[in-house]
Tab-separated table of C-alpha atoms and ligand atoms in Angstrom:
chain	number	residue	atom	x	y	z
A	1	MET	CA	-28.980	8.179	-46.844
A	2	LYS	CA	-26.007	5.903	-46.576
A	3	LYS	CA	-23.672	8.873	-47.219
A	4	ASN	CA	-25.357	10.958	-44.489
A	5	TYR	CA	-24.916	8.110	-42.092
A	6	ILE	CA	-21.178	7.950	-42.817
A	7	ILE	CA	-20.778	11.736	-42.391
A	8	LEU	CA	-22.692	11.571	-39.119
A	9	SER	CA	-20.526	8.759	-37.769
A	10	ALA	CA	-17.369	10.604	-38.758
A	11	GLY	CA	-18.667	13.631	-36.848
A	12	ILE	CA	-19.372	11.571	-33.749
A	13	LEU	CA	-15.939	9.986	-33.999
A	14	ALA	CA	-14.179	13.360	-34.252
A	15	GLY	CA	-16.184	14.623	-31.274
A	16	ALA	CA	-15.292	11.520	-29.304
A	17	ILE	CA	-11.580	11.995	-29.995
A	18	VAL	CA	-11.703	15.587	-28.742
A	19	LEU	CA	-13.622	14.528	-25.617
A	20	MET	CA	-11.120	11.745	-24.985
A	21	SER	CA	-8.206	14.183	-25.355
A	22	SER	CA	-5.210	12.757	-23.551
A	23	SER	CA	-2.461	15.335	-23.367
A	24	SER	CA	-4.244	17.124	-20.515
A	25	GLY	CA	-4.975	13.824	-18.818
A	26	ARG	CA	-7.520	11.194	-19.679
A	27	ASN	CA	-10.760	11.035	-17.745
A	28	ASP	CA	-11.194	7.262	-17.936
A	29	ASP	CA	-9.291	4.503	-16.178
A	30	ARG	CA	-6.269	3.595	-18.325
A	31	THR	CA	-4.055	2.694	-15.372
A	32	GLY	CA	-3.549	-0.843	-16.641
A	33	ALA	CA	-4.912	-2.106	-13.295
A	34	PRO	CA	-7.291	-5.093	-13.243
A	35	SER	CA	-10.782	-4.064	-14.492
A	36	SER	CA	-9.446	-0.831	-16.022
A	37	ASN	CA	-10.143	0.247	-19.618
A	38	GLY	CA	-6.637	-0.889	-20.495
A	39	ASN	CA	-3.645	1.393	-20.709
A	40	CYS	CA	-2.082	4.135	-22.815
A	41	SER	CA	-0.749	1.678	-25.383
A	42	ASN	CA	-4.342	0.956	-26.500
A	43	CYS	CA	-3.958	4.135	-28.588
A	44	HIS	CA	-0.376	5.360	-28.293
A	45	SER	CA	2.033	3.284	-30.348
A	46	GLY	CA	4.610	3.268	-33.102
A	47	GLY	CA	7.362	5.013	-31.149
A	48	THR	CA	10.822	3.827	-30.142
A	49	GLN	CA	11.291	5.991	-27.062
A	50	GLY	CA	12.314	3.025	-24.887
A	51	THR	CA	9.809	4.067	-22.249
A	52	THR	CA	10.152	2.842	-18.684
A	53	ILE	CA	7.875	3.740	-15.802
A	54	ASN	CA	8.816	3.409	-12.146
A	55	ILE	CA	6.930	3.690	-8.875
A	56	GLY	CA	8.753	4.792	-5.725
A	57	VAL	CA	7.011	4.878	-2.362
A	58	THR	CA	8.409	6.655	0.694
A	59	GLU	CA	6.919	7.526	4.034
A	60	LYS	CA	5.820	11.167	3.736
A	61	GLY	CA	8.640	13.504	4.706
A	62	THR	CA	11.377	10.885	4.303
A	63	VAL	CA	13.406	9.635	1.363
A	64	VAL	CA	13.612	6.051	2.560
A	65	PRO	CA	11.821	3.700	0.154
A	66	VAL	CA	9.232	1.373	1.694
A	67	SER	CA	7.703	-1.853	0.419
A	68	SER	CA	5.126	-2.039	3.183
A	69	TYR	CA	2.668	0.379	4.760
A	70	GLN	CA	1.129	0.997	8.158
A	71	ALA	CA	-2.487	1.760	9.012
A	72	GLY	CA	-3.417	5.452	8.784
A	73	LYS	CA	0.058	6.628	7.695
A	74	THR	CA	0.672	8.938	4.728
A	75	TYR	CA	3.071	8.011	1.944
A	76	THR	CA	4.483	9.837	-1.049
A	77	VAL	CA	4.089	7.900	-4.284
A	78	ALA	CA	6.470	9.074	-7.012
A	79	ILE	CA	5.916	8.136	-10.650
A	80	VAL	CA	8.912	8.555	-12.935
A	81	ILE	CA	8.898	7.985	-16.695
A	82	THR	CA	12.186	7.790	-18.498
A	83	ALA	CA	12.874	7.489	-22.205
A	84	SER	CA	16.072	6.596	-23.958
A	85	GLY	CA	14.822	8.383	-27.085
A	86	LEU	CA	13.586	11.955	-27.525
A	87	SER	CA	10.346	12.617	-25.663
A	88	PRO	CA	9.134	16.124	-24.877
A	89	ALA	CA	5.640	14.942	-23.899
A	90	LYS	CA	5.103	12.437	-21.113
A	91	GLY	CA	1.951	11.481	-19.282
A	92	PHE	CA	0.718	8.914	-16.767
A	93	GLN	CA	-2.092	7.509	-14.692
A	94	SER	CA	-1.770	5.804	-11.312
A	95	THR	CA	-4.108	4.293	-8.748
A	96	ILE	CA	-3.872	2.224	-5.541
A	97	LEU	CA	-6.136	-0.798	-5.064
A	98	ASP	CA	-6.648	-3.458	-2.418
A	99	ALA	CA	-6.757	-7.213	-3.048
A	100	THR	CA	-10.348	-6.959	-4.349
A	101	ASN	CA	-9.187	-4.322	-6.868
A	102	SER	CA	-11.143	-1.633	-5.046
A	103	LYS	CA	-10.030	1.844	-4.093
A	104	THR	CA	-8.352	1.909	-0.685
A	105	GLY	CA	-7.151	4.819	1.474
A	106	THR	CA	-7.196	8.417	0.272
A	107	THR	CA	-5.211	10.132	-2.465
A	108	ALA	CA	-4.296	13.846	-2.464
A	109	ASN	CA	-1.652	16.550	-2.962
A	110	THR	CA	-0.346	15.840	-6.427
A	111	THR	CA	2.817	17.484	-7.747
A	112	GLY	CA	4.572	17.915	-11.096
A	113	GLY	CA	1.461	19.224	-12.894
A	114	SER	CA	-0.989	16.466	-12.085
A	115	ARG	CA	-4.359	16.023	-10.421
A	116	ILE	CA	-6.664	13.358	-9.028
A	117	ILE	CA	-9.686	12.285	-11.028
A	118	SER	CA	-12.427	9.902	-10.011
A	119	ALA	CA	-13.178	7.210	-12.605
A	120	ASN	CA	-14.243	3.569	-12.456
A	121	ASN	CA	-14.899	4.086	-8.695
A	122	ARG	CA	-11.199	4.731	-8.259
A	123	ASP	CA	-9.030	7.740	-7.443
A	124	ILE	CA	-6.597	8.138	-10.293
A	125	ALA	CA	-3.614	10.510	-10.404
A	126	VAL	CA	-3.090	11.888	-13.925
A	127	GLN	CA	-0.968	14.547	-15.643
A	128	SER	CA	-2.680	17.904	-16.303
A	129	SER	CA	-0.532	18.664	-19.323
A	130	ALA	CA	2.128	16.786	-21.236
A	131	SER	CA	5.316	16.805	-19.176
A	132	LEU	CA	8.917	17.149	-20.313
A	133	THR	CA	10.454	15.717	-17.131
A	134	GLY	CA	8.009	12.863	-16.545
A	135	ILE	CA	8.189	13.137	-12.751
A	136	TRP	CA	5.055	13.401	-10.629
A	137	SER	CA	4.025	12.466	-7.131
A	138	TYR	CA	0.928	12.159	-4.998
A	139	GLU	CA	0.201	11.388	-1.389
A	140	TRP	CA	-1.616	8.289	-0.277
A	141	THR	CA	-2.974	7.857	3.239
A	142	ALA	CA	-3.469	4.223	4.171
A	143	PRO	CA	-6.856	3.185	5.547
A	144	VAL	CA	-7.170	3.094	9.334
A	145	ASN	CA	-8.505	-0.456	9.111
A	146	PRO	CA	-6.403	-1.985	6.344
A	147	THR	CA	-7.218	-5.415	4.914
A	148	GLY	CA	-3.772	-6.435	3.675
A	149	THR	CA	-1.496	-5.957	0.689
A	150	VAL	CA	-2.318	-3.060	-1.643
A	151	THR	CA	-0.958	-2.526	-5.144
A	152	VAL	CA	0.090	0.717	-6.802
A	153	TYR	CA	-0.612	0.575	-10.551
A	154	ALA	CA	0.818	2.995	-13.098
A	155	ALA	CA	0.697	3.380	-16.855
A	156	GLY	CA	2.317	6.096	-18.933
A	157	ILE	CA	3.822	7.166	-22.200
A	158	ALA	CA	6.852	8.911	-23.527
A	159	ALA	CA	5.415	10.703	-26.564
A	160	ASN	CA	6.975	12.544	-29.499
A	161	GLY	CA	4.969	15.725	-28.908
A	162	ASN	CA	3.097	15.699	-32.222
A	163	PHE	CA	-0.292	16.132	-30.487
A	164	GLY	CA	-1.295	12.723	-31.736
A	165	ASP	CA	-1.235	9.167	-30.479
A	166	ASN	CA	1.251	7.907	-33.071
A	167	GLY	CA	5.014	7.694	-32.719
A	168	ASP	CA	4.707	7.245	-28.953
A	169	MET	CA	5.627	4.395	-26.631
A	170	GLY	CA	3.797	3.307	-23.502
A	171	ALA	CA	4.724	1.251	-20.454
A	172	THR	CA	2.997	-0.094	-17.364
A	173	THR	CA	4.143	-1.211	-13.952
A	174	SER	CA	2.838	-2.076	-10.519
A	175	LYS	CA	4.218	-2.263	-7.008
A	176	ALA	CA	2.786	-4.229	-4.100
A	177	LEU	CA	2.888	-2.811	-0.583
A	178	THR	CA	2.405	-5.358	2.149
A	179	LEU	CA	0.688	-4.467	5.394
A	180	ASP	CA	3.164	-3.798	8.182
A	181	ALA	CA	1.258	-4.476	11.392
A	182	SER	CA	4.358	-4.274	13.590
A	183	THR	CA	3.281	-0.944	15.032
A	184	GLY	CA	-0.122	0.267	16.131
A	185	VAL	CA	-1.977	-2.567	17.797
A	186	ARG	CA	1.095	-4.745	18.016
A	187	SER	CA	3.554	-2.421	19.694
A	188	ASN	CA	0.723	-1.250	21.931
A	189	MET	CA	0.349	-4.746	23.252
A	190	ALA	CA	4.108	-5.306	23.375
A	191	SER	CA	4.734	-2.140	25.355
A	192	LYS	CA	1.673	-2.639	27.580
A	193	PHE	CA	2.212	-6.279	28.497
A	194	GLN	CA	3.199	-6.680	32.127
A	195	VAL	CA	3.435	-9.360	34.808
A	196	TYR	CA	2.923	-8.742	38.526
A	197	PRO	CA	3.870	-9.101	41.227
A	198	ASN	CA	7.436	-9.537	40.071
A	199	PRO	CA	9.080	-11.264	41.937
A	200	CYS	CA	6.080	-13.507	42.475
A	201	GLY	CA	4.994	-16.215	44.878
A	202	ASP	CA	2.456	-18.887	43.909
A	203	LYS	CA	0.612	-16.706	41.428
A	204	LEU	CA	1.682	-14.441	38.595
A	205	GLN	CA	-0.836	-12.077	37.071
A	206	ILE	CA	-0.510	-10.945	33.432
A	207	SER	CA	-1.889	-7.677	32.092
A	208	GLY	CA	-3.133	-8.531	28.603
A	209	ASN	CA	-5.422	-10.979	26.824
A	210	VAL	CA	-3.094	-13.547	25.340
A	211	SER	CA	-3.880	-16.673	23.378
A	212	SER	CA	-0.966	-18.706	24.682
A	213	ILE	CA	1.937	-18.523	27.101
A	214	SER	CA	4.945	-20.620	27.945
A	215	VAL	CA	7.365	-20.404	30.844
A	216	ILE	CA	11.006	-21.233	30.194
A	217	ASP	CA	13.784	-21.482	32.761
A	218	LEU	CA	17.253	-20.032	32.272
A	219	ALA	CA	18.483	-23.383	30.921
A	220	GLY	CA	15.827	-23.198	28.196
A	221	ARG	CA	13.556	-25.887	29.640
A	222	VAL	CA	9.836	-25.343	29.227
A	223	GLN	CA	8.006	-25.485	32.572
A	224	GLU	CA	4.493	-26.845	33.003
A	225	VAL	CA	2.245	-24.076	34.269
A	226	ALA	CA	-1.488	-23.494	34.133
A	227	LEU	CA	-3.028	-20.213	32.950
A	228	THR	CA	-6.502	-19.463	34.270
A	229	LYS	CA	-7.979	-16.230	32.964
A	230	GLN	CA	-5.023	-13.895	33.486
A	231	VAL	CA	-3.389	-15.724	36.360
A	232	ILE	CA	-0.506	-18.161	35.989
A	233	ASP	CA	-0.141	-20.806	38.672
A	234	THR	CA	3.562	-20.628	39.615
A	235	LYS	CA	3.275	-22.842	42.697
A	236	ASN	CA	5.355	-25.693	41.218
A	237	LEU	CA	8.190	-23.497	39.921
A	238	MET	CA	11.496	-23.665	41.789
A	239	PRO	CA	12.673	-20.267	43.075
A	240	GLY	CA	14.696	-18.520	40.392
A	241	PHE	CA	14.429	-16.526	37.166
A	242	TYR	CA	12.174	-17.467	34.234
A	243	PHE	CA	11.117	-16.153	30.874
A	244	LEU	CA	7.443	-15.834	30.083
A	245	LYS	CA	6.722	-15.983	26.348
A	246	TRP	CA	3.273	-14.805	25.313
A	247	HIS	CA	1.331	-14.697	22.063
A	248	ASP	CA	-1.903	-12.805	21.446
A	249	GLY	CA	-2.701	-14.241	18.009
A	250	GLN	CA	-1.115	-11.260	16.273
A	251	THR	CA	2.130	-10.600	18.034
A	252	SER	CA	4.329	-12.062	20.732
A	253	GLY	CA	6.830	-11.032	23.346
A	254	THR	CA	8.953	-12.224	26.215
A	255	VAL	CA	9.250	-10.872	29.761
A	256	LYS	CA	11.531	-12.019	32.550
A	257	PHE	CA	10.187	-12.715	36.034
A	258	GLN	CA	11.434	-14.130	39.320
A	259	LYS	CA	9.812	-16.742	41.539
A	260	ILE	CA	10.720	-16.425	45.210
B	301	HEC	C1	-8.473	6.015	-26.483
B	301	HEC	C2	-7.205	6.410	-27.050
B	301	HEC	C3	-6.165	6.978	-26.098
B	301	HEC	C4	-5.723	6.421	-24.921
B	301	HEC	C5	-6.138	5.120	-24.269
B	301	HEC	C6	-4.712	7.326	-24.423
B	301	HEC	N1	-4.556	8.385	-25.247
B	301	HEC	FE1	-3.260	9.920	-25.014
B	301	HEC	N2	-3.838	10.723	-26.756
B	301	HEC	C7	-4.857	10.217	-27.565
B	301	HEC	C8	-5.025	11.106	-28.694
B	301	HEC	C9	-6.063	10.913	-29.804
B	301	HEC	C10	-4.092	12.146	-28.524
B	301	HEC	C11	-3.912	13.375	-29.428
B	301	HEC	C12	-4.926	14.431	-29.025
B	301	HEC	C13	-4.562	15.045	-27.707
B	301	HEC	O1	-3.479	15.597	-27.548
B	301	HEC	O2	-5.365	14.957	-26.798
B	301	HEC	C14	-3.364	11.857	-27.330
B	301	HEC	C15	-2.348	12.646	-26.861
B	301	HEC	C16	-1.650	12.424	-25.668
B	301	HEC	C17	-0.511	13.167	-25.257
B	301	HEC	C18	0.227	14.209	-26.064
B	301	HEC	C19	1.111	13.387	-27.015
B	301	HEC	C20	1.984	14.169	-27.973
B	301	HEC	O3	2.812	13.505	-28.620
B	301	HEC	O4	1.840	15.387	-28.071
B	301	HEC	C21	-0.152	12.674	-24.026
B	301	HEC	C22	0.995	13.128	-23.151
B	301	HEC	C23	-1.060	11.616	-23.732
B	301	HEC	N3	-1.951	11.470	-24.751
B	301	HEC	C24	-1.025	10.858	-22.591
B	301	HEC	C25	-1.747	9.672	-22.428
B	301	HEC	C26	-1.546	8.793	-21.319
B	301	HEC	C27	-0.594	9.037	-20.171
B	301	HEC	C28	-2.378	7.751	-21.490
B	301	HEC	C29	-2.563	6.545	-20.567
B	301	HEC	C30	-2.761	6.802	-19.156
B	301	HEC	C31	-3.108	7.972	-22.726
B	301	HEC	N4	-2.681	9.161	-23.261
B	301	HEC	C32	-4.033	7.099	-23.233
B	301	HEC	C33	-5.570	9.061	-27.373
B	301	HEC	C34	-5.422	8.206	-26.300
């Protein structure tokens, strides 16, 4: 009875190892990200390949690296594994999460012999077969309504190609991308903001909803003016040129106007 039990467990274990086969890409989350199942080094070890893994992010269609992203834009995320020692078999996993460690944006168009799997409620890019070069990429489209900084996580190995998990060396890395809100809403407001009439008399109308304004003369002195709804009372300003600085809570700008 005891013997049968041991044979049965050995059978289950062997089956589990086959199901969890890694060379063609794992189907669980081993990205090394928070709340993942860990990373490749949970099994792969004992090697001296000197593995390093790097994440490079560029705006799709360009080669200029970015460290921030803009709402709705598509980026190319490159994962590169290098080894100082011999390694004919490399593999990786990578995912992009927001500050709550949840999937954010959409992931597609993998290259280098990789694919996207869905595991742990995340989209994970993973190699489809062990790679000699260790270079893959995928595209990530930022959410239209982003919440802030996102982090690209990646884990990988440089393996010795013995179809086992021994004699291999793993590595993990991550890269934060801050939210660049300088375009979209911001530039919209900046390019739309207008004052009229310009030159003005006793009243100057502004075009946008701003949270604060200040009027500064050419000598840099701040002038006392009252803003009511979208109308600035310019009655007390001496004739001449002024700068109007505005802030809408998100962005700011300056326009020049003349009082006559
Ligand atoms: C739960 C244990 C386990 C984890 C975690 C694991 N692997 Fe594996 N991996 C194995 C086993 C067992 C093999 C040998 C059987 C096979 O090829 O599938 C293997 C083989 C491989 C091979 C072929 C290695 C060689 O020398 O031929 C690659 C490549 C690979 N895994 C990539 C990965 C990557 C990348 C990760 C992390 C994202 C990972 N594995 C995580 C167990 C694991």
